[in-house]
XYZ file of C-alpha atoms in Angstrom:
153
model
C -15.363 64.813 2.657
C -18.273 63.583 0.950
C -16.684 63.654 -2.281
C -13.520 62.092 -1.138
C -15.317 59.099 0.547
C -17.457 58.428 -2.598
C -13.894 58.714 -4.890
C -12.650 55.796 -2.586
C -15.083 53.901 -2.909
C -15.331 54.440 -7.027
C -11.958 52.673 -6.908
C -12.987 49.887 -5.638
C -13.663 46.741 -8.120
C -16.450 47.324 -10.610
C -19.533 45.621 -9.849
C -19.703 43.129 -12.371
C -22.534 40.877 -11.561
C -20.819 37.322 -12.505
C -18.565 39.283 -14.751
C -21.411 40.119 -16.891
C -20.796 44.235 -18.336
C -23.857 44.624 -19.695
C -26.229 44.234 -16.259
C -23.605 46.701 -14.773
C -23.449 49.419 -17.797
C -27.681 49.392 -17.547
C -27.179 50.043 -13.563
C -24.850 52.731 -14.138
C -26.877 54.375 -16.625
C -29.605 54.700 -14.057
C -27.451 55.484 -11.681
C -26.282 58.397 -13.728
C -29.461 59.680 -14.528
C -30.484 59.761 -11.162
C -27.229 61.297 -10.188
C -26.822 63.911 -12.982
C -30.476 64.146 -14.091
C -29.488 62.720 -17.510
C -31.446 60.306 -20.016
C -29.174 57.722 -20.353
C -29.615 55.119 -23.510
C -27.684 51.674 -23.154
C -27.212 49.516 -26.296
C -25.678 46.453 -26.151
C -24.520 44.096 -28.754
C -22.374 41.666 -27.018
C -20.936 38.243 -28.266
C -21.993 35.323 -26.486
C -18.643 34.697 -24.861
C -17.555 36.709 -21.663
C -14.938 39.412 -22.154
C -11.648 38.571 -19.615
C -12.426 40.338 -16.420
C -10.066 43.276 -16.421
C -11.082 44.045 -20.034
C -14.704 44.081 -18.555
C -13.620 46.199 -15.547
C -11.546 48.474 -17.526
C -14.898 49.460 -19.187
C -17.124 49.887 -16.721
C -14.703 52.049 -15.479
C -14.067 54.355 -18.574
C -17.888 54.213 -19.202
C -18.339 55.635 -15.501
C -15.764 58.455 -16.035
C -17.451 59.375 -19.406
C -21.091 59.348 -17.771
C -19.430 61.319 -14.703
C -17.901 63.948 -17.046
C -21.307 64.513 -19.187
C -22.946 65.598 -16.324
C -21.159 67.407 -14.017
C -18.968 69.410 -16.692
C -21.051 68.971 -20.124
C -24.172 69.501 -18.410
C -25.704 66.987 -20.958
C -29.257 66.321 -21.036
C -29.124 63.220 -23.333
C -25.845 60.472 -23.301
C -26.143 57.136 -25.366
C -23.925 54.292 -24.396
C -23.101 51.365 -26.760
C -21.139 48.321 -26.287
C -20.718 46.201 -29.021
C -18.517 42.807 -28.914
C -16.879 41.125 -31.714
C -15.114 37.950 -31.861
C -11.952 39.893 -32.025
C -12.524 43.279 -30.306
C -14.781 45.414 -28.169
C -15.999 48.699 -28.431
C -17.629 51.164 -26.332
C -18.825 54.178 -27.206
C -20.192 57.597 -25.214
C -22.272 60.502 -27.203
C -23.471 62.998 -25.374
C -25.581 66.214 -26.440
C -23.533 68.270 -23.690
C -21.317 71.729 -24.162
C -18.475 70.233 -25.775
C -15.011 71.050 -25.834
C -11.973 71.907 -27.816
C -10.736 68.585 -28.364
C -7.068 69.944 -28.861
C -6.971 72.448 -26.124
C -4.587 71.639 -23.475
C -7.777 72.138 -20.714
C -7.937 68.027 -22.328
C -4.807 67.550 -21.780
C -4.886 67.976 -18.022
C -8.462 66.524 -17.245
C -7.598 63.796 -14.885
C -10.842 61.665 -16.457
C -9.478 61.516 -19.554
C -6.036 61.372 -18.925
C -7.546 57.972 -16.647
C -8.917 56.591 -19.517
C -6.315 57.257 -21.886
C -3.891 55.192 -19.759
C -6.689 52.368 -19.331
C -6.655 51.879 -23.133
C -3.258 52.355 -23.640
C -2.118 48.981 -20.777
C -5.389 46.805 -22.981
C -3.340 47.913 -26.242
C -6.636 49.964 -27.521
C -7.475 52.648 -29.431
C -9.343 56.267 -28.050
C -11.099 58.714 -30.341
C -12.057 61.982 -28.262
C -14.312 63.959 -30.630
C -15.877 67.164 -29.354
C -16.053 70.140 -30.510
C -17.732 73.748 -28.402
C -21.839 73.601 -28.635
C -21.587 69.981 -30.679
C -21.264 67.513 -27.526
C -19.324 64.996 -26.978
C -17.922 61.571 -28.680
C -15.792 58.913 -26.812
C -14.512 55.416 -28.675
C -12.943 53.313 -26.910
C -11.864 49.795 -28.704
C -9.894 46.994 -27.205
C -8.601 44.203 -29.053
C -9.580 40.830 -27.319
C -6.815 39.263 -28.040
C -4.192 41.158 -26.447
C -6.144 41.582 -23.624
C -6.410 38.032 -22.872
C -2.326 37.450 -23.934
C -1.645 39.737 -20.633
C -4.217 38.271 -18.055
């Protein structure tokens, strides 16, 4: 039950404070490590403009899923987060020093996580790079161009 009630409430809108990512990435890192017992290193390089709202959302999201995953299935110890805005894109990207995984193996192609964020990036018109491989951790790269984003707002 307790599991189910915090899934609901995951679904709820990010919590963007004044649409700002970066305040709410740093939260969720310590969230996670609190959570998951993980070190958790933000990095962000952000333009000075805000990203359009379900762009921002869309990756607080897929950062939470990635952060969820490294610590209750790669049992990671260490995860670095990076966001980093252009004037034409953003990307956001997820190491972790955890188990790993057969990138190919159709265990990926059923993870409800991933198949989430796959589908996130695929309605912004981005690109996803899943890089793991057994006993090598994890890699996520997510990048979404700006410009279609804000064409479908």
């Amino acid at each position: 039950l307790d599991e189910t009630r915090r899934s609901v409430r995951d679904l709820r809108v990010a919590p963007l404070e004044h649409g700002r990512l970066a305040p709410a990435l740093e939260r969720l890192g310590r969230q996670a490590q609190l959570t998951h017992g993980i070190a958790v290193e933000v990095n962000v390089a952000a333009g000075q403009r805000p990203l359009p709202r379900r762009v921002a959302d869309a990756l607080y999201r897929m950062a939470q899923e990635t952060l969820s995953n490294a610590g209750r299935h790669a049992e990671a110890k260490r995860v670095q987060l990076t966001l980093i805005a252009a004037a034409d894109s953003v990307r956001l990207r997820v190491e972790d020093d955890g188990c790993g995984f057969e990138a190919a193996s159709t265990e990926r192609a059923t993870a409800f996580g991933l198949l989430g964020i796959e589908e996130r990036v695929q309605q912004l018109g981005g690109a996803l790079e899943i890089s793991s491989e057994p006993g090598a951790g994890t890699r996520v790269e997510i990048e979404i161009p700006l410009r279609h984003a804000e064409a479908t707002r």
